XYZ file of C-alpha atoms in Angstrom:
698
model
C 116.457 66.638 111.864
C 113.958 63.813 112.507
C 113.903 60.718 110.314
C 110.682 58.963 109.310
C 109.759 55.904 107.327
C 106.772 56.761 105.140
C 105.281 53.898 103.145
C 108.586 52.054 103.356
C 110.783 54.973 102.326
C 113.055 56.640 104.875
C 113.230 60.456 104.681
C 114.688 63.252 106.783
C 112.403 66.185 107.542
C 112.618 69.584 109.233
C 112.032 69.966 112.951
C 108.569 71.046 114.050
C 106.588 70.196 110.946
C 103.447 68.058 111.037
C 102.953 64.575 109.658
C 100.839 65.845 106.774
C 103.678 68.185 105.750
C 106.210 65.376 106.066
C 104.071 63.164 103.827
C 103.851 65.943 101.242
C 107.653 66.229 101.281
C 107.786 62.493 100.625
C 105.482 62.930 97.642
C 102.461 61.297 99.297
C 99.080 62.999 98.923
C 96.995 63.133 102.075
C 93.306 64.086 101.747
C 92.099 66.929 103.959
C 89.212 69.338 104.454
C 89.947 71.433 107.535
C 93.728 71.653 107.139
C 95.201 74.600 105.245
C 98.879 75.488 105.329
C 98.213 79.207 105.952
C 95.671 78.702 108.745
C 95.929 77.418 112.294
C 95.329 73.711 112.862
C 91.789 72.701 113.760
C 91.974 68.904 113.408
C 88.231 68.513 113.160
C 87.524 66.760 109.844
C 89.698 63.644 110.457
C 90.053 63.037 106.734
C 93.842 63.120 107.011
C 94.107 60.009 109.204
C 97.260 57.917 108.772
C 98.550 54.827 110.538
C 101.518 55.168 112.869
C 102.954 51.719 113.473
C 102.437 50.603 117.114
C 99.954 53.458 117.761
C 96.617 52.256 119.194
C 94.515 54.026 116.540
C 94.878 56.113 113.367
C 96.369 59.565 113.860
C 95.208 62.917 112.454
C 98.320 63.826 110.470
C 97.555 67.569 110.419
C 97.672 67.810 114.232
C 100.567 65.446 115.001
C 104.083 66.883 114.906
C 106.984 64.738 113.727
C 108.821 65.506 116.977
C 105.977 63.928 118.980
C 106.457 60.470 117.479
C 108.169 57.701 119.407
C 110.924 55.647 117.787
C 110.047 52.181 116.522
C 110.320 49.128 118.755
C 113.745 48.363 117.347
C 114.879 51.933 118.041
C 114.596 52.889 114.388
C 112.683 55.860 112.929
C 108.885 56.017 113.422
C 107.014 54.288 110.604
C 104.013 55.883 108.897
C 101.606 54.084 106.586
C 99.286 56.115 104.376
C 97.898 53.363 102.134
C 97.216 50.474 104.500
C 93.841 48.765 104.859
C 93.374 50.486 108.232
C 93.848 53.916 106.662
C 91.579 53.032 103.733
C 88.736 51.971 106.045
C 89.233 55.019 108.274
C 88.951 57.409 105.327
C 85.903 55.610 103.969
C 84.276 55.860 107.385
C 85.044 59.586 107.703
C 83.674 60.252 104.224
C 80.521 58.277 105.042
C 79.981 60.414 108.136
C 80.596 63.655 106.231
C 77.972 62.714 103.645
C 75.304 61.770 106.185
C 73.783 65.255 106.075
C 75.231 66.571 102.830
C 72.381 67.280 100.368
C 74.209 65.683 97.387
C 72.927 68.396 95.039
C 75.964 68.504 92.758
C 73.970 69.210 89.538
C 72.792 72.580 90.899
C 75.879 73.475 92.958
C 78.230 76.206 91.717
C 81.122 74.327 93.287
C 80.467 71.325 91.003
C 83.531 70.505 88.961
C 85.982 72.122 91.388
C 84.746 70.722 94.706
C 87.130 69.067 97.158
C 84.330 67.010 98.688
C 83.311 65.735 95.257
C 86.885 64.824 94.323
C 87.745 63.147 97.606
C 84.457 61.229 97.758
C 85.391 59.721 94.391
C 88.973 58.976 95.435
C 88.540 57.850 99.050
C 84.838 57.129 99.591
C 82.555 54.152 98.921
C 79.659 53.747 96.548
C 76.898 53.637 99.152
C 75.847 54.670 102.637
C 74.467 52.705 105.552
C 72.541 55.717 106.887
C 68.882 56.097 105.965
C 67.912 58.786 108.490
C 66.564 62.138 107.306
C 69.239 64.697 106.525
C 69.375 67.801 108.676
C 68.727 71.225 107.178
C 70.327 74.537 108.110
C 68.930 77.961 107.328
C 70.962 79.941 104.780
C 72.535 83.193 105.939
C 72.558 86.583 104.241
C 76.174 87.668 104.626
C 76.148 90.440 102.037
C 76.231 90.849 98.258
C 79.412 88.832 97.661
C 78.962 85.408 99.226
C 76.106 83.024 98.589
C 75.463 80.586 101.432
C 73.886 77.123 101.344
C 74.751 76.071 104.875
C 73.142 72.632 104.657
C 76.245 71.679 102.659
C 78.629 72.879 105.397
C 80.884 70.211 106.946
C 82.157 72.492 109.753
C 85.774 72.512 108.638
C 85.963 76.103 110.057
C 88.382 77.282 107.359
C 86.237 80.367 106.802
C 86.112 81.170 110.515
C 89.870 80.842 110.908
C 90.569 82.932 107.813
C 88.348 85.818 108.900
C 89.762 85.796 112.426
C 93.425 85.143 111.746
C 94.165 86.680 108.339
C 91.419 89.194 107.592
C 91.509 90.273 111.234
C 87.752 90.832 111.469
C 85.808 88.449 113.693
C 82.717 88.296 111.520
C 82.216 84.525 111.380
C 81.932 81.934 114.102
C 80.289 78.658 115.061
C 77.231 78.519 117.295
C 75.453 75.552 118.831
C 76.658 72.041 119.517
C 76.248 68.673 117.846
C 73.443 68.605 115.302
C 72.656 72.261 116.049
C 76.160 73.497 115.244
C 76.328 75.980 112.371
C 78.591 78.660 110.938
C 77.082 82.131 111.045
C 77.866 85.815 111.274
C 77.528 87.558 114.591
C 74.147 89.279 115.035
C 73.224 88.161 111.492
C 75.294 90.981 109.983
C 76.834 91.085 106.505
C 80.547 90.457 106.056
C 82.332 93.771 105.483
C 85.978 92.695 105.421
C 87.943 93.750 102.348
C 89.270 90.166 102.086
C 86.031 88.246 102.689
C 85.839 86.762 99.180
C 88.779 84.468 99.926
C 86.501 82.222 101.989
C 84.906 81.162 98.679
C 88.213 79.631 97.577
C 88.813 78.125 101.009
C 85.427 76.401 101.322
C 85.982 72.726 100.387
C 82.261 72.189 99.711
C 79.561 74.359 98.148
C 78.484 76.073 101.364
C 80.118 79.405 100.423
C 80.096 80.375 96.752
C 80.263 83.600 94.757
C 76.891 85.330 94.709
C 77.557 87.505 91.616
C 78.800 84.435 89.721
C 75.935 82.156 90.837
C 74.576 79.921 88.055
C 76.594 81.832 85.440
C 78.908 79.127 84.107
C 80.568 75.799 84.771
C 84.350 75.661 85.220
C 84.884 73.494 82.131
C 83.182 76.145 79.972
C 85.696 78.828 80.887
C 88.981 79.798 79.303
C 91.579 80.570 81.956
C 94.169 83.313 81.456
C 96.962 84.274 83.839
C 97.107 87.998 84.487
C 97.998 90.750 86.968
C 95.649 92.829 89.097
C 95.655 96.630 88.771
C 93.299 97.617 91.590
C 96.321 98.514 93.725
C 100.103 98.584 93.343
C 100.786 95.172 94.904
C 100.464 93.417 91.550
C 98.488 90.450 92.851
C 98.685 87.434 90.552
C 95.237 86.570 89.228
C 93.472 84.215 86.841
C 90.833 85.676 84.558
C 88.126 83.183 83.569
C 86.257 84.079 80.393
C 83.503 82.673 78.227
C 83.344 84.061 74.729
C 84.093 87.788 74.995
C 82.972 88.168 78.622
C 84.953 88.012 81.839
C 82.985 85.699 84.127
C 85.144 85.786 87.260
C 88.572 86.622 88.643
C 90.444 84.257 90.959
C 93.833 84.429 92.725
C 96.995 82.684 91.582
C 99.559 81.632 94.140
C 102.701 83.758 94.371
C 104.386 83.585 97.753
C 106.513 86.648 96.995
C 103.555 88.928 96.230
C 100.010 87.985 97.258
C 100.435 84.388 98.443
C 97.017 82.993 97.456
C 94.785 85.865 98.564
C 93.233 88.773 96.685
C 91.072 91.663 97.838
C 87.326 91.790 97.274
C 87.785 94.673 94.850
C 90.176 92.585 92.755
C 87.863 89.567 92.811
C 84.501 91.184 92.132
C 85.254 94.250 89.995
C 84.775 92.233 86.784
C 81.214 93.420 86.198
C 82.623 96.934 85.802
C 84.485 95.714 82.712
C 81.153 95.329 80.904
C 79.328 98.540 81.731
C 79.794 102.172 80.684
C 82.396 101.042 78.144
C 83.766 103.255 75.403
C 83.518 101.110 72.280
C 83.903 103.683 69.507
C 85.576 107.068 68.981
C 83.684 110.275 69.779
C 84.231 113.875 68.740
C 82.628 116.882 70.438
C 80.568 118.869 67.930
C 78.863 122.079 69.064
C 79.210 121.060 72.703
C 77.988 117.476 72.338
C 79.945 114.255 71.899
C 79.050 112.535 68.629
C 80.081 109.042 67.436
C 82.853 109.194 64.854
C 85.177 106.994 62.833
C 88.810 106.561 63.796
C 89.862 108.700 60.839
C 87.510 111.509 61.870
C 88.734 111.404 65.469
C 92.405 111.436 64.450
C 91.743 114.261 62.007
C 90.077 116.317 64.736
C 93.159 115.929 66.941
C 95.529 116.672 64.047
C 93.712 119.922 63.212
C 94.189 121.136 66.784
C 97.830 120.053 67.078
C 98.859 121.501 63.721
C 100.992 124.591 64.145
C 101.205 124.395 67.943
C 104.556 124.388 69.720
C 105.365 121.568 72.160
C 104.908 123.886 75.143
C 101.195 124.057 74.280
C 100.799 120.273 74.625
C 100.656 118.140 77.769
C 99.934 114.541 78.820
C 98.844 112.886 82.068
C 98.922 109.106 82.554
C 96.308 107.422 84.730
C 96.647 104.839 87.477
C 95.798 101.781 85.356
C 98.093 102.372 82.361
C 100.483 99.638 81.247
C 104.190 100.266 80.757
C 103.923 99.919 76.968
C 101.131 102.505 76.799
C 103.111 105.081 78.775
C 106.247 104.393 76.757
C 104.335 105.050 73.521
C 102.735 108.241 74.863
C 106.080 109.532 76.134
C 107.603 108.774 72.750
C 104.808 110.665 71.016
C 105.122 113.701 73.314
C 108.894 113.750 72.792
C 108.419 113.727 69.019
C 105.940 116.594 69.405
C 108.682 118.410 71.379
C 106.639 118.618 74.575
C 108.178 118.187 78.041
C 104.821 118.554 79.821
C 103.955 115.070 81.050
C 103.363 113.361 84.367
C 102.313 109.941 85.677
C 101.558 111.259 89.172
C 97.860 112.121 89.030
C 97.729 112.657 92.774
C 100.645 115.107 92.715
C 102.996 112.897 94.735
C 106.406 114.518 94.975
C 108.858 111.793 94.013
C 112.184 112.519 92.363
C 113.584 109.517 90.409
C 116.843 111.461 90.024
C 117.595 110.391 93.611
C 117.678 106.766 92.557
C 115.165 104.052 91.803
C 115.393 102.828 95.388
C 113.946 106.163 96.555
C 110.483 105.184 95.324
C 110.370 101.397 95.725
C 109.274 98.970 98.426
C 112.933 98.028 98.831
C 112.710 95.281 101.413
C 110.193 93.412 99.200
C 106.744 92.374 100.377
C 107.781 88.896 101.520
C 110.368 90.430 103.897
C 107.522 91.559 106.153
C 107.893 88.034 107.571
C 111.296 89.118 108.947
C 110.576 92.663 110.170
C 110.468 93.213 113.931
C 109.554 96.925 113.989
C 107.429 98.842 111.495
C 106.573 102.518 111.149
C 103.705 103.525 108.841
C 103.899 107.118 107.606
C 100.926 108.614 105.771
C 99.527 105.260 104.706
C 96.661 102.956 105.593
C 97.740 99.598 104.167
C 94.406 97.987 105.006
C 92.707 99.972 102.245
C 95.682 100.847 100.024
C 97.159 97.319 99.900
C 94.845 94.861 101.632
C 96.889 91.740 100.921
C 100.078 93.370 102.195
C 98.211 94.389 105.349
C 97.309 90.743 105.995
C 101.034 89.907 106.024
C 101.675 92.599 108.625
C 98.835 91.201 110.714
C 100.232 87.673 110.523
C 103.619 88.910 111.701
C 101.911 90.814 114.523
C 99.906 87.728 115.576
C 103.172 85.853 115.920
C 104.220 88.513 118.441
C 107.273 89.343 116.385
C 106.617 92.944 115.318
C 105.722 96.285 116.865
C 103.880 98.767 114.675
C 103.764 102.561 114.864
C 101.464 104.854 112.870
C 101.792 108.485 111.825
C 98.724 109.615 109.926
C 94.940 109.370 110.282
C 93.986 106.980 113.074
C 92.328 103.874 111.677
C 91.566 100.224 112.357
C 94.495 98.342 110.843
C 93.243 94.966 112.215
C 96.246 94.795 114.558
C 97.469 96.735 117.569
C 99.755 99.687 116.935
C 101.235 102.696 118.681
C 99.542 105.835 117.419
C 102.261 108.481 117.302
C 100.538 111.413 115.648
C 98.657 112.788 112.672
C 101.193 114.748 110.651
C 104.717 115.943 109.846
C 105.367 117.418 113.283
C 104.958 113.990 114.868
C 107.409 112.631 112.294
C 109.962 115.318 113.176
C 109.466 114.701 116.911
C 109.943 110.961 116.412
C 113.189 111.563 114.515
C 114.440 113.680 117.411
C 113.796 110.826 119.831
C 110.814 112.402 121.560
C 108.715 109.238 121.324
C 109.593 105.822 122.730
C 108.903 104.213 119.374
C 112.202 105.647 118.134
C 114.002 103.334 120.583
C 111.889 100.436 119.309
C 112.860 101.244 115.727
C 116.525 101.777 116.528
C 116.793 98.639 118.641
C 115.189 96.361 116.056
C 117.258 93.924 113.997
C 114.990 94.302 110.962
C 113.345 97.745 111.232
C 111.067 98.909 108.450
C 109.462 102.205 107.425
C 106.587 102.339 104.934
C 105.808 105.751 103.430
C 102.486 106.172 101.658
C 101.019 108.615 99.176
C 99.254 110.428 101.995
C 102.676 111.717 103.046
C 104.011 112.480 99.567
C 101.021 113.823 97.613
C 101.095 117.246 99.262
C 102.907 120.549 98.872
C 105.598 119.606 101.408
C 105.990 116.036 100.092
C 109.699 116.540 99.380
C 110.287 117.797 102.924
C 108.360 114.839 104.352
C 110.455 112.427 102.299
C 113.631 114.156 103.486
C 112.462 113.880 107.101
C 111.671 110.183 106.680
C 115.139 109.645 105.186
C 116.727 111.366 108.199
C 114.699 109.172 110.542
C 115.684 106.059 108.582
C 119.335 107.044 108.831
C 119.141 107.769 112.567
C 117.268 104.558 113.338
C 119.485 102.338 111.200
C 116.667 101.222 108.928
C 119.150 100.700 106.097
C 122.066 98.474 106.993
C 124.208 95.777 105.477
C 121.974 93.033 104.123
C 118.764 94.929 104.950
C 116.971 97.868 103.357
C 113.845 98.696 105.347
C 113.088 101.981 103.558
C 109.870 101.421 101.621
C 107.431 103.477 99.576
C 103.940 102.008 99.223
C 102.198 103.197 96.070
C 98.482 102.718 95.484
C 98.460 103.195 91.676
C 99.302 100.149 89.539
C 101.007 102.282 86.884
C 103.091 104.483 89.178
C 106.381 102.592 89.408
C 106.458 101.835 85.677
C 105.759 105.509 84.960
C 108.635 106.587 87.201
C 110.916 103.949 85.683
C 110.078 105.161 82.182
C 110.617 108.782 83.119
C 107.031 109.744 82.316
C 107.723 112.979 84.164
C 108.279 116.632 83.285
C 111.331 117.112 81.097
C 113.586 120.153 81.212
C 111.304 123.150 81.676
C 108.248 120.873 81.635
C 105.149 120.989 83.826
C 103.957 118.421 86.351
C 100.286 117.551 86.914
C 99.552 120.641 89.007
C 101.438 122.829 86.528
C 99.582 121.322 83.572
C 96.207 122.007 85.165
C 97.176 125.563 86.062
C 98.521 126.219 82.560
C 95.390 124.706 81.004
C 93.226 127.070 83.036
C 95.236 130.086 81.946
C 95.353 128.972 78.301
C 99.125 128.389 78.194
C 98.478 124.701 77.542
C 95.926 124.208 74.776
C 95.840 120.414 74.307
C 95.924 117.801 77.070
C 96.192 114.060 76.418
C 94.671 111.958 79.214
C 95.784 108.310 79.194
C 93.016 106.894 81.364
C 93.481 109.772 83.809
C 90.182 110.200 85.667
C 91.338 111.111 89.180
C 92.006 114.807 88.530
C 89.540 117.679 88.798
C 88.375 118.083 85.215
C 87.161 121.621 85.929
C 90.818 122.613 86.289
C 91.411 121.905 82.608
C 89.709 125.160 81.673
C 89.098 125.525 77.944
C 91.899 123.169 76.888
C 91.222 120.676 74.100
C 91.154 117.278 75.845
C 91.996 114.009 74.096
C 90.942 111.091 76.291
C 92.327 107.602 75.666
C 90.490 105.278 78.014
C 88.005 102.518 78.617
C 85.044 103.920 80.530
C 82.656 106.838 80.372
C 84.076 108.325 83.539
C 85.209 111.859 84.418
C 87.838 112.051 81.673
C 85.424 110.982 78.938
C 82.775 113.473 80.077
C 85.284 116.301 79.786
C 86.921 115.114 76.556
C 86.688 116.794 73.182
C 87.892 113.635 71.445
C 87.527 110.128 72.891
C 89.782 107.346 71.623
C 88.531 104.041 73.134
C 91.246 101.888 74.692
C 91.590 98.439 76.256
C 91.144 97.474 79.904
C 93.755 95.422 81.761
C 92.017 92.140 80.905
C 91.954 93.053 77.208
C 95.632 93.583 76.472
C 99.031 92.092 77.032
C 100.911 94.574 79.193
C 103.700 94.872 81.736
C 102.855 96.273 85.159
C 105.582 97.055 87.688
C 104.421 96.646 91.273
C 105.414 98.744 94.262
C 108.484 96.532 94.844
C 109.741 97.261 91.327
C 108.839 93.780 90.084
C 107.796 93.773 86.381
C 104.948 91.313 85.781
C 103.239 90.314 82.567
C 99.462 90.477 82.175
C 98.092 88.431 79.281
C 95.043 89.313 77.224
C 91.981 87.338 78.308
C 89.398 88.879 75.931
C 89.350 91.410 73.115
C 88.230 95.014 73.693
C 84.573 95.747 72.834
C 83.505 97.267 69.534
C 86.102 99.451 67.832
C 88.247 99.873 70.951
C 91.948 99.085 70.537
C 94.991 98.651 72.762
C 96.218 102.040 73.949
C 99.684 101.790 72.391
C 98.122 100.875 69.026
C 95.827 103.912 69.249
C 98.839 106.140 69.918
C 100.780 104.557 67.053
C 97.943 105.267 64.616
C 97.496 108.796 65.980
C 101.210 109.533 65.618
C 101.041 108.818 61.891
C 98.156 111.266 61.512
C 100.132 113.894 63.434
C 103.099 113.460 61.098
C 105.452 112.013 63.724
C 105.018 108.222 63.292
C 106.298 106.002 66.081
C 108.863 103.481 64.907
C 107.107 100.271 65.885
C 104.151 98.531 64.293
C 103.702 95.630 66.703
C 103.775 95.007 70.422
C 106.951 92.954 70.035
C 108.703 95.853 68.287
C 107.515 98.295 70.950
C 108.815 96.055 73.737
C 112.152 95.662 71.990
C 112.499 99.446 71.880
C 111.403 99.783 75.502
C 113.713 97.025 76.762
C 116.645 98.519 74.881
C 116.208 101.735 76.841
C 114.987 100.303 80.163
C 116.573 96.871 80.484
C 115.251 96.072 83.944
C 111.676 96.000 82.573
C 112.609 92.860 80.650
C 113.379 91.090 83.949
C 109.881 89.660 84.311
C 109.093 88.563 87.890
C 112.524 89.715 89.074
C 113.542 92.841 90.969
C 116.547 94.896 89.960
C 118.348 96.011 93.135
C 121.408 97.366 91.346
C 120.433 100.946 92.207
C 121.282 101.364 95.896
C 119.553 103.789 98.251
C 121.409 107.008 99.100
C 119.737 108.340 102.249
C 121.967 111.409 102.355
C 120.784 112.489 98.891
C 117.182 111.765 99.815
C 117.359 113.756 103.047
C 118.774 116.843 101.331
C 116.599 119.728 100.207
C 112.835 119.988 100.304
C 110.588 122.808 101.459
C 109.620 123.304 105.073
C 107.246 120.898 106.765
C 103.722 122.236 107.177
C 101.421 121.599 110.125
C 98.729 120.064 107.937
C 98.028 116.450 109.024
C 98.446 113.622 106.550
C 95.265 112.939 104.582
C 93.748 109.616 103.604
C 94.819 108.447 100.158
C 91.780 106.199 99.785
C 88.526 107.808 100.874
C 86.224 105.180 99.324
C 87.982 101.848 98.948
C 85.435 100.423 96.539
C 85.379 103.352 94.078
C 89.015 104.231 93.436
C 89.107 103.992 89.636
C 86.924 104.072 86.528
C 86.409 100.290 86.386
C 85.366 100.131 90.038
C 82.996 103.084 89.632
C 81.335 101.291 86.709
C 80.803 98.162 88.815
C 77.345 97.667 90.337
C 78.881 95.283 92.899
C 81.426 97.883 94.014
C 78.682 100.514 94.190
C 76.614 98.293 96.471
C 79.609 97.591 98.702
C 80.429 101.299 98.872
C 76.870 102.094 99.954
C 76.952 99.302 102.549
C 80.267 100.525 103.928
C 78.971 104.087 104.169
C 75.873 102.856 105.994
C 77.911 100.801 108.463
C 80.213 103.738 109.236
C 77.239 106.080 109.627
C 75.629 103.823 112.234
C 78.916 103.235 114.023
C 78.791 99.449 113.879
C 82.004 98.867 111.966
C 84.398 96.562 113.807
């Protein structure tokens, strides 16, 4: 390992790292604009200059590797100076050049208060400029409804270009022209349609790229910042919710290298306007065919009148995709006390049997282990739209030339090259029999991985598909000592917690399809929907529907009684991501109007129904839940104590059908009630549909 002397202190660093990384290890801050640890090195801002003793001129520390340095004249370690007069003058000169054409419009810039250029000009710049020439101006670009551009501010660090090309995998940004005419632009003046495009806002070190929906809305020092968890998919991206008063103003990513690194999808970032519109803020009761506003007591009484005298077999409950663990625990508790076994958390009808072990429905290798995989088979999943941030990890591994990817399911643009094996179960069976060459790739890999999606499981032969995947995993050696490459990728944020809690049909109980069929025939008379909007409401027949949710979506339109609940930013809740990692979301704002947290609504309802739940606070509820499901108390940790039994998973199941795997996500921007209430998501959905219709999607 190389040794360096940095500002008089000798340290030992890892082979292959750059000088800027070595300085960070030594605790020395180096200013930078173009450098970013997750992007390729550009070396074009020169702000990170340091002095290497005996070198003829200052060195760009982001582009110089520690292994490239010569020993000192006395044969000792190379010496680096980061605070010498030479370095100070170099940084002042670079800053002076950068500000030659910058408009200096901080008072009207949305980046003001959290701008790298502003901060570094104060720390490393001077108080005046020797340049009196006119500043250049650059025409602003229309890159879509998400990103506001003021390109005169651009310093050509190319972070945005490198992100879109390398991580998002869509070459939508580039630099044209030379010298004074150089500018960042989209190709053919098109809008940016990547599902990860909003991350360039965070990457931009100046105010050239800012959030268009958030423009001129607030200053950073006005906002209260709350750490939370995203529920737009099952990855469980770590987010920060910024609020002012009772309104969510924006959503930003938090760094978590094990989950989302520092990226979030555009849906996660911009769905916040959907939290304000079409909200349910008071109870409603249907009277003579029309929903009428009601008090909580009236709404509870209406439910109690219907439940009174009914046996448990006449009651059913379905949990939606955005429900927290506490909410499902309370609803399961209530249904158990009402002696009903008819409950399900699988709105889409996915056939998953927790009796075969927790590892049978988790992303067992963990998301971060994609950095180690050298062969990957995708079965019935499109990670680009089901888990955008996870897909960017696969792409990064592919760019490194270290992984080969195969796909069984609908052909799609994954942003990386892959072997298309087939569309359905027959291709899966043929692959398991060794008919395709990709089987040899999978079997010969040191770290093989299979990812099964809902498109393969949410179908009548889902159990048979799972059994076939288990057989393939066994034959290809996907599960071996020290490595479990058998993974299930969920798309619903509530799914793993629901399976963990056993929010599933009890003995003799009905699943989602059975509940809908029984409701149509009249065998089930009351159905509780916990934010469940992704089912066909027409299938509920004449059943009495109690909807506990946040938005006036499909479930509320069908409901006979509406009990307004709290959205994910309005409650403290535990969400378990697709890896099985419990994460805590904190309340950023209070629910609107008379709306209450879902578990509290269920607690109050239980008292009216004569079967009161035995907890009066969230702390008491969690104590009861943790006592029964201890692994849920392991916040930010994954319980791997339940090993995967491939032989049990490969047993049983109906016959495979010839029906090809379907897409789980048909409209990425409108997958849940919050997204459908968002004007921003609606605009993006319309844009995406228009692009696909004209055939110009990259």
